[in-house]
mmCIF file of N, CA, C and O in Angstrom:
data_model
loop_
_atom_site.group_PDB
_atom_site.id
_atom_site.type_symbol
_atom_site.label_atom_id
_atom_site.label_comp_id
_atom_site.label_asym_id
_atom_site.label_seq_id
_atom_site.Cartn_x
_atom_site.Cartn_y
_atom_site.Cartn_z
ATOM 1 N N UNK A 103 -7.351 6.978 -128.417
ATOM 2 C CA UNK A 103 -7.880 6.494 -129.666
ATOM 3 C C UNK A 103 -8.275 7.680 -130.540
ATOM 4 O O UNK A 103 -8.983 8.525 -129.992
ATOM 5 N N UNK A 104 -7.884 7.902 -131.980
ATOM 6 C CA UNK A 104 -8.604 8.770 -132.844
ATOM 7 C C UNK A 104 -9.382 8.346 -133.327
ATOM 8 O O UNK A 104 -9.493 7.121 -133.265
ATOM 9 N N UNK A 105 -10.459 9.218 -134.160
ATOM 10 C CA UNK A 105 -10.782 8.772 -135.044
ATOM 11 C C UNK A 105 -10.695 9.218 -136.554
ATOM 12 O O UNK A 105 -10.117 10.297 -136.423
ATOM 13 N N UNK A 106 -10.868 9.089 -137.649
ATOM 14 C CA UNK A 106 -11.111 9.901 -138.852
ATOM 15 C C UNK A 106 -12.223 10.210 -139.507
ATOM 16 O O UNK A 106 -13.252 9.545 -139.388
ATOM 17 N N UNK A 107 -12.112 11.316 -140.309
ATOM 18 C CA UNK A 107 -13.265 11.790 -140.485
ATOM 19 C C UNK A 107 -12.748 12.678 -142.511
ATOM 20 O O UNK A 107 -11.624 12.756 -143.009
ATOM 21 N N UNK A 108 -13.715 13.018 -142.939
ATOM 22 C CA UNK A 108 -13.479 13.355 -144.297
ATOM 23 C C UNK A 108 -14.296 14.976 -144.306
ATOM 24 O O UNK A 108 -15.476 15.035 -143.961
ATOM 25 N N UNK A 109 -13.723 15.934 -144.629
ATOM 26 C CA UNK A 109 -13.979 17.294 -144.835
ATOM 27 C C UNK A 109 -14.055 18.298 -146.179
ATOM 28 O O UNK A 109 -12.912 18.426 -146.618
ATOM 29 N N UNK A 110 -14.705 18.799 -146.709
ATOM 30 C CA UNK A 110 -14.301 19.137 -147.931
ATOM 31 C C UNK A 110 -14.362 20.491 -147.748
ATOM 32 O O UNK A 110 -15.169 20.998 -146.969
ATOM 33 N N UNK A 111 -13.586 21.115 -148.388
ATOM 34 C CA UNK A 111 -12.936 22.315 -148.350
ATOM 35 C C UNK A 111 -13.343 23.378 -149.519
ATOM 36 O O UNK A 111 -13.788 23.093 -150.631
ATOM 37 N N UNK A 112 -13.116 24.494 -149.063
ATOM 38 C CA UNK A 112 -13.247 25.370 -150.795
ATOM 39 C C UNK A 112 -11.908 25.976 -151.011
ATOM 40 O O UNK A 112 -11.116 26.681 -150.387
ATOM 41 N N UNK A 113 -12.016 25.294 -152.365
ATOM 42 C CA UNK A 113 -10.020 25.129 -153.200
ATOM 43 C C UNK A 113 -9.196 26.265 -152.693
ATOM 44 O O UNK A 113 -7.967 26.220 -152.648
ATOM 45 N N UNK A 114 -10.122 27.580 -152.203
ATOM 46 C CA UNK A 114 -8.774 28.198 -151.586
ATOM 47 C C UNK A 114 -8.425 27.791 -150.445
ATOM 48 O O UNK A 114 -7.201 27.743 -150.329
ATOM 49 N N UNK A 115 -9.008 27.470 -149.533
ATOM 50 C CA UNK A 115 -8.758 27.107 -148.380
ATOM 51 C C UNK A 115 -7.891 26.191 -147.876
ATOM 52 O O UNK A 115 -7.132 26.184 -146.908
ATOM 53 N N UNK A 116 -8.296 25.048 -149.155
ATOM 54 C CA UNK A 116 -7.160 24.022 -148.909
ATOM 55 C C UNK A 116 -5.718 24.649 -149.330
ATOM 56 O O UNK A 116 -4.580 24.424 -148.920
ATOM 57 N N UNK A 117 -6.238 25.530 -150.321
ATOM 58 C CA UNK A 117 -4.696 26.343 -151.116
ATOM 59 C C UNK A 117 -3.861 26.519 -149.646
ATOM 60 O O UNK A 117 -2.892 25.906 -149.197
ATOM 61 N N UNK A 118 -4.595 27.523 -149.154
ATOM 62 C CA UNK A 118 -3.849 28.211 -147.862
ATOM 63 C C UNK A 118 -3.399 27.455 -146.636
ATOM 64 O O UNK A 118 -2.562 27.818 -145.809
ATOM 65 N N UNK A 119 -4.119 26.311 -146.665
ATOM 66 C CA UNK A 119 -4.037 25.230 -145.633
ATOM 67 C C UNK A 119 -2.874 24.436 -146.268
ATOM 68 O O UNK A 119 -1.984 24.217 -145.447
ATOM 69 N N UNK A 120 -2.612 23.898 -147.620
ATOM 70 C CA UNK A 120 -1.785 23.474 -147.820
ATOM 71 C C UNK A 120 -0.009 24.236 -147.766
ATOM 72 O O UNK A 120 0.994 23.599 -147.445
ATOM 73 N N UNK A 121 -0.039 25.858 -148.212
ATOM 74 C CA UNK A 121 0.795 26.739 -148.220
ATOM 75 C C UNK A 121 1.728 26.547 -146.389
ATOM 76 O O UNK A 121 2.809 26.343 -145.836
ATOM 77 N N UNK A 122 0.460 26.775 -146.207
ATOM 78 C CA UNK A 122 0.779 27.369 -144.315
ATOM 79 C C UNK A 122 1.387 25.931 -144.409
ATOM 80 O O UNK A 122 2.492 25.990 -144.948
ATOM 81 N N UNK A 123 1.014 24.616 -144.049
ATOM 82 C CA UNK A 123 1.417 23.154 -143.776
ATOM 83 C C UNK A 123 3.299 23.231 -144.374
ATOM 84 O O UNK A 123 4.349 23.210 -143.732
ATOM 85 N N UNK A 124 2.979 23.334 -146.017
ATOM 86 C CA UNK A 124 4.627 23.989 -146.177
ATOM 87 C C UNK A 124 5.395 24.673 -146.032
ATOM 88 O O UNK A 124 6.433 24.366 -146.617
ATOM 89 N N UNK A 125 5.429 25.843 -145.303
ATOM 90 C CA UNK A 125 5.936 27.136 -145.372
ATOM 91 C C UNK A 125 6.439 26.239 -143.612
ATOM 92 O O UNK A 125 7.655 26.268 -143.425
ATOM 93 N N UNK A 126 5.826 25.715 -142.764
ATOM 94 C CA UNK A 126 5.920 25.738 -141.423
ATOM 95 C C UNK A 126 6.445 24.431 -141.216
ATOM 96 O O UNK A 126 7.019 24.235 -140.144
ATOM 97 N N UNK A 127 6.331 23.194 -142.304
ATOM 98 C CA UNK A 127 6.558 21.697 -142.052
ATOM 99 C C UNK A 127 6.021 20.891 -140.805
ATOM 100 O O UNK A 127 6.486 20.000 -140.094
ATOM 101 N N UNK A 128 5.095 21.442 -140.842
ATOM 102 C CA UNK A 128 3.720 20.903 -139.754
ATOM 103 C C UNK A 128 2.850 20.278 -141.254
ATOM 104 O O UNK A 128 2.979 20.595 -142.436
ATOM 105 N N UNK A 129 2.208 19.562 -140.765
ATOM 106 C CA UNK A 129 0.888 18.321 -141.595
ATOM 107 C C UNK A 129 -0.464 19.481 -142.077
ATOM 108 O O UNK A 129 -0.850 20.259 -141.205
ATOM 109 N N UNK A 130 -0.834 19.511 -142.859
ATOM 110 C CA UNK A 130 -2.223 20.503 -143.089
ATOM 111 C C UNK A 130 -3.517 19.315 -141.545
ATOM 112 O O UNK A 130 -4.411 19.827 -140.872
ATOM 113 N N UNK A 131 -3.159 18.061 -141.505
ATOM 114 C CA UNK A 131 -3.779 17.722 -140.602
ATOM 115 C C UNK A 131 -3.366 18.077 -138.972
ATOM 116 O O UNK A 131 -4.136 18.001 -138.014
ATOM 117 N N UNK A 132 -2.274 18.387 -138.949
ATOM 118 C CA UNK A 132 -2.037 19.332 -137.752
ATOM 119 C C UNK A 132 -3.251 20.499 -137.310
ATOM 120 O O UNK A 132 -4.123 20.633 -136.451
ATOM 121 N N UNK A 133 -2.493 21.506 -138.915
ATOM 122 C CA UNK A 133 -3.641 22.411 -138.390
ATOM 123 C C UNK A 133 -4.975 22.499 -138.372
ATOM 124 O O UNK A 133 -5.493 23.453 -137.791
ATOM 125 N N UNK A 134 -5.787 21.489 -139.026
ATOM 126 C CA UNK A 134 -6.865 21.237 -139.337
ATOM 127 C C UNK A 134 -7.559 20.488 -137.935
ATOM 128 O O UNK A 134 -8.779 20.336 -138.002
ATOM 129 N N UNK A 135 -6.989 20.088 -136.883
ATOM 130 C CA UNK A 135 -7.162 19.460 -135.791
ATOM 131 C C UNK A 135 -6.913 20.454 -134.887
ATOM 132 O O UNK A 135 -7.610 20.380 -133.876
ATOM 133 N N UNK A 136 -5.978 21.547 -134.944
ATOM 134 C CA UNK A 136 -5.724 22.352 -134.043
ATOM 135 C C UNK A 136 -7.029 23.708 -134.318
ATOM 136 O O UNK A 136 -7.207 24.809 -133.798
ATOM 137 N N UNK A 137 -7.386 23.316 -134.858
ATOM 138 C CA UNK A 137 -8.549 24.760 -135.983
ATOM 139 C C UNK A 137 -9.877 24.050 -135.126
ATOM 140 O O UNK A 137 -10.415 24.817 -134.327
ATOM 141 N N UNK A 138 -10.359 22.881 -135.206
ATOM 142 C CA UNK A 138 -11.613 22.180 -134.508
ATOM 143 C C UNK A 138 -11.479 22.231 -133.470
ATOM 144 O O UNK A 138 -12.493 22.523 -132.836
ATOM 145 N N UNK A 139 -10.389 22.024 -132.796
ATOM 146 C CA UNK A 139 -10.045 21.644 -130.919
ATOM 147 C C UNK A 139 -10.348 23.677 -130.223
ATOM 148 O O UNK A 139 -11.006 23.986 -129.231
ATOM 149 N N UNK A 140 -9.553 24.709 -131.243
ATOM 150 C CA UNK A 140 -9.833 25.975 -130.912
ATOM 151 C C UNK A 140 -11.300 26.208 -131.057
ATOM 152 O O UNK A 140 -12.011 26.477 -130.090
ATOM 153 N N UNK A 141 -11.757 26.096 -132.319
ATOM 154 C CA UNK A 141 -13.466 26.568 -132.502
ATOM 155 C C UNK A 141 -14.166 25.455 -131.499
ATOM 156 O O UNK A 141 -14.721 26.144 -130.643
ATOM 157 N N UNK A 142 -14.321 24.551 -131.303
ATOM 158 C CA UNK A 142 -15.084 23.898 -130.373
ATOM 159 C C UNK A 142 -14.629 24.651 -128.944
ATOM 160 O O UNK A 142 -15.662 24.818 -128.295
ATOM 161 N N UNK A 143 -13.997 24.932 -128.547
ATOM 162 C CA UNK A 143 -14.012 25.440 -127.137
ATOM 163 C C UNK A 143 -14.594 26.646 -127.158
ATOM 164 O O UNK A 143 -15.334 27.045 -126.258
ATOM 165 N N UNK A 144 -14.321 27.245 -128.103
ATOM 166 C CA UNK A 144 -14.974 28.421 -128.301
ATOM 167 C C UNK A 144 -16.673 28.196 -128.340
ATOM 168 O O UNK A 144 -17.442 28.917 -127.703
ATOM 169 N N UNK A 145 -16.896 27.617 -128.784
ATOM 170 C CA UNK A 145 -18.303 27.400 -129.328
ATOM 171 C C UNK A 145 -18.958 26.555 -128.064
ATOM 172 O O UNK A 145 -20.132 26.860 -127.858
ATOM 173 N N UNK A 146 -18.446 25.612 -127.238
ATOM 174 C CA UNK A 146 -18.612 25.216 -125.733
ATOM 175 C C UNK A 146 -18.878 26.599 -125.322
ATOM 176 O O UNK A 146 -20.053 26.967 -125.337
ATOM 177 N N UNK A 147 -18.168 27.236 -125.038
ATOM 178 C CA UNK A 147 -18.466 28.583 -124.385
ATOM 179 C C UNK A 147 -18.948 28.825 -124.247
ATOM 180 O O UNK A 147 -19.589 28.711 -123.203
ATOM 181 N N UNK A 148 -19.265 29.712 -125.596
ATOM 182 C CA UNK A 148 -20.666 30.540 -125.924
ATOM 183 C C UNK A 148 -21.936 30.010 -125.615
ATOM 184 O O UNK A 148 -22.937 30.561 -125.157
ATOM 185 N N UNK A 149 -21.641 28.438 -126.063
ATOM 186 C CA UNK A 149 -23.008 27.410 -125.404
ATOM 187 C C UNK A 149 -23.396 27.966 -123.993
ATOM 188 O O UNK A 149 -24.381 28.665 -123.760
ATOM 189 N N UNK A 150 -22.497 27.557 -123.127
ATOM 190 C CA UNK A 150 -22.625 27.422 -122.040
ATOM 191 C C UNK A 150 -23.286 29.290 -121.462
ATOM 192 O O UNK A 150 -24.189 29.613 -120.691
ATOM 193 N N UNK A 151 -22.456 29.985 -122.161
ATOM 194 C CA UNK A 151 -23.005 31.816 -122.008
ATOM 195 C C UNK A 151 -23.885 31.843 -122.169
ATOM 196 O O UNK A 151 -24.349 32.681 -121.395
ATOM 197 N N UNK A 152 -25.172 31.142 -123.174
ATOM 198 C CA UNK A 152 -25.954 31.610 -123.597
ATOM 199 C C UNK A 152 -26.692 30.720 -122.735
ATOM 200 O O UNK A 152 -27.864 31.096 -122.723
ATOM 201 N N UNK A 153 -26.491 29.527 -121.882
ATOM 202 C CA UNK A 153 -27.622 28.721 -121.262
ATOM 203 C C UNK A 153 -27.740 29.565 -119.930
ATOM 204 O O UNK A 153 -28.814 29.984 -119.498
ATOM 205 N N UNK A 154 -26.499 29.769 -119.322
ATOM 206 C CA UNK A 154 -26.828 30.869 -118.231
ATOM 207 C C UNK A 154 -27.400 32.189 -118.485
ATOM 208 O O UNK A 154 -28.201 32.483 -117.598
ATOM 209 N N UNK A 155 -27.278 33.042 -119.338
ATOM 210 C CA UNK A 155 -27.942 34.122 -119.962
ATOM 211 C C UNK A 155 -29.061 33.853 -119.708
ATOM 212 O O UNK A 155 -29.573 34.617 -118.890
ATOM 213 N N UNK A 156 -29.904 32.782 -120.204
ATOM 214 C CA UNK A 156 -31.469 32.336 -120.137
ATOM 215 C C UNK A 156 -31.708 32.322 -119.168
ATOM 216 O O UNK A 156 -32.643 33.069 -118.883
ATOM 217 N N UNK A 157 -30.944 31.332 -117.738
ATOM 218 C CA UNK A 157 -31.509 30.871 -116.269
ATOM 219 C C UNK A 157 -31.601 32.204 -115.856
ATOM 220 O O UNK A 157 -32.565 32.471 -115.139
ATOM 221 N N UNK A 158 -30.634 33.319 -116.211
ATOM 222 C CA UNK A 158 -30.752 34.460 -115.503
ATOM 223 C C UNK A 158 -31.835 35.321 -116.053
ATOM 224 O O UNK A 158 -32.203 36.339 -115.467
ATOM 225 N N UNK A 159 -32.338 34.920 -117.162
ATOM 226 C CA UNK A 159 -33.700 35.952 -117.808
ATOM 227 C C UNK A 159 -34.843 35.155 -117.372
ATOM 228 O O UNK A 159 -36.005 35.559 -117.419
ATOM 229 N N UNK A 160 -34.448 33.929 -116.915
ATOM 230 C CA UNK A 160 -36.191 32.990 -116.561
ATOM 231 C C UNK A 160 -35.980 33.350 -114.850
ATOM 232 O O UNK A 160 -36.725 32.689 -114.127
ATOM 233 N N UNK A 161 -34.972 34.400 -114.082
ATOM 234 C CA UNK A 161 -34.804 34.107 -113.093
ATOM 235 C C UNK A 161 -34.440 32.812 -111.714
ATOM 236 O O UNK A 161 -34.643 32.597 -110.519
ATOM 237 N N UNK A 162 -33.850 32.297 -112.803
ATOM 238 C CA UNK A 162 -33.502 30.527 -112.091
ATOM 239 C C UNK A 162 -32.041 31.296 -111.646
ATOM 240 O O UNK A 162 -31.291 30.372 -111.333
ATOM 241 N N UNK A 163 -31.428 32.394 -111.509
ATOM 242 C CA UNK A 163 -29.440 32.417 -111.425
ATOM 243 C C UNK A 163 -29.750 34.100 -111.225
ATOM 244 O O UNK A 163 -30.537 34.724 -111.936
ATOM 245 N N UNK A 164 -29.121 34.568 -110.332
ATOM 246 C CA UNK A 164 -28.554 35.775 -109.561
ATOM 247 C C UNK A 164 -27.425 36.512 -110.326
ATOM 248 O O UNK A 164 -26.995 36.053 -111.384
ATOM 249 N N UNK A 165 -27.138 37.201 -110.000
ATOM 250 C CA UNK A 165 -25.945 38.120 -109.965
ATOM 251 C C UNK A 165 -25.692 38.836 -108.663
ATOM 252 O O UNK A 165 -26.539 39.198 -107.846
ATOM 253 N N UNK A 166 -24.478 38.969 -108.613
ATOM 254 C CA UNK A 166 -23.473 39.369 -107.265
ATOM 255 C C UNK A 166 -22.903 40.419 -108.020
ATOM 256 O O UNK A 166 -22.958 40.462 -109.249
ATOM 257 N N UNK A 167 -22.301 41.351 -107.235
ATOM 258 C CA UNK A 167 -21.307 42.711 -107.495
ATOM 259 C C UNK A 167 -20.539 42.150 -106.920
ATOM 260 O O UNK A 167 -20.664 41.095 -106.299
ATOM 261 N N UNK A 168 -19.353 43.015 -107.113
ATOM 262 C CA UNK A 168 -18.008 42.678 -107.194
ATOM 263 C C UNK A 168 -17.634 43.003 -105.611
ATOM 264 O O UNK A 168 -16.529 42.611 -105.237
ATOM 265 N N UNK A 169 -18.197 43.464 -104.974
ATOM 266 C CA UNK A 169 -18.196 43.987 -103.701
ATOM 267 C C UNK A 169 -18.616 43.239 -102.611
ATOM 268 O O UNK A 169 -18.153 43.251 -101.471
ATOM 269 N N UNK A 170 -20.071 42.203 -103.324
ATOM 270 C CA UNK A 170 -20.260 41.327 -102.866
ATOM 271 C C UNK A 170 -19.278 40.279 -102.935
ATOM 272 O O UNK A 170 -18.685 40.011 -101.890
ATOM 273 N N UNK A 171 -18.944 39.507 -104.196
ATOM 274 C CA UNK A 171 -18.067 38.467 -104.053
ATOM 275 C C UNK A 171 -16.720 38.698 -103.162
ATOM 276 O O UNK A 171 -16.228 37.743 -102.561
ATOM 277 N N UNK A 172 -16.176 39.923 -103.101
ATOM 278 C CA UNK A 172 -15.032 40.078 -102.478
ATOM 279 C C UNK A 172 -15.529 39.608 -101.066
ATOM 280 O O UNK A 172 -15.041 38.677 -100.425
ATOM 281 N N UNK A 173 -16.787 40.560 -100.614
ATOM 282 C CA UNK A 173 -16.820 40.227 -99.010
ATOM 283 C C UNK A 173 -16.603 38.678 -98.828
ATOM 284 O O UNK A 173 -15.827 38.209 -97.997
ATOM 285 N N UNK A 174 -17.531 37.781 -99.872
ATOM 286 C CA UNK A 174 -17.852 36.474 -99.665
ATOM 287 C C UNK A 174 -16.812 35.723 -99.168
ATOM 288 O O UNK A 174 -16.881 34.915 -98.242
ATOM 289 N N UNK A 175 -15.369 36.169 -100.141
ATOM 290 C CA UNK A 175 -14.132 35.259 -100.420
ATOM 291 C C UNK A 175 -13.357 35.938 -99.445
ATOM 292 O O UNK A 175 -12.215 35.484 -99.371
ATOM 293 N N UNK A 176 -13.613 36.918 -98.636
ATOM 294 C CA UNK A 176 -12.709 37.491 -97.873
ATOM 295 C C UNK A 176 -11.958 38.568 -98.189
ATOM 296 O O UNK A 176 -11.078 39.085 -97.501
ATOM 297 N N UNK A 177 -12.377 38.913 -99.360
ATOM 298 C CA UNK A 177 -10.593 39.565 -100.480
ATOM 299 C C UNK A 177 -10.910 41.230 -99.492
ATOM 300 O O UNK A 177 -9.877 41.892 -99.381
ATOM 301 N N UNK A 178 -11.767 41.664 -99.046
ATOM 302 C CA UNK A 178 -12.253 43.301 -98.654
ATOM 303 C C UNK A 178 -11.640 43.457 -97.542
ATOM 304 O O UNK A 178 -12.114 44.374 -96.873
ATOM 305 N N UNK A 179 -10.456 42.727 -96.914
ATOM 306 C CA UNK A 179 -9.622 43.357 -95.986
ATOM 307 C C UNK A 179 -8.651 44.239 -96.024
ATOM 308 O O UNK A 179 -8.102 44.598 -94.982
#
């Protein structure tokens, strides 16, 4: 299921959004869906970086060396 949604733009943007859409014969709603689906993962991310960042400054989350994880997983043979 989609849904829709309404965005407003600044006139160059759409300029360039509309250009790119013609130049490539892809939908400006192509890329405009492919532009949210990239920045949201991105921005999940960073979420998620910055909530562990904290557990590890309130001391709730560890860190391991690389020496360690190898022994853990076996890889130091």
């Amino acid at each position: 299921m989609t849904r829709q949604t309404a965005i407003r733009l600044p006139e160059k943007t759409y300029e360039r959004l509309q250009t790119l859409a013609a130049r490539t014969g892809r939908t400006a709603t192509y890329y405009i869906r492919e532009a949210i689906e990239q920045h949201l993962e991105d921005l999940e991310d960073i979420y998620l970086a910055e909530q562990a960042l904290e557990k590890l400054r309130r001391g709730e989350m560890g860190t391991k060396t690389l020496e360690e994880v190898s022994r853990e997983l076996g890889l130091d043979d």
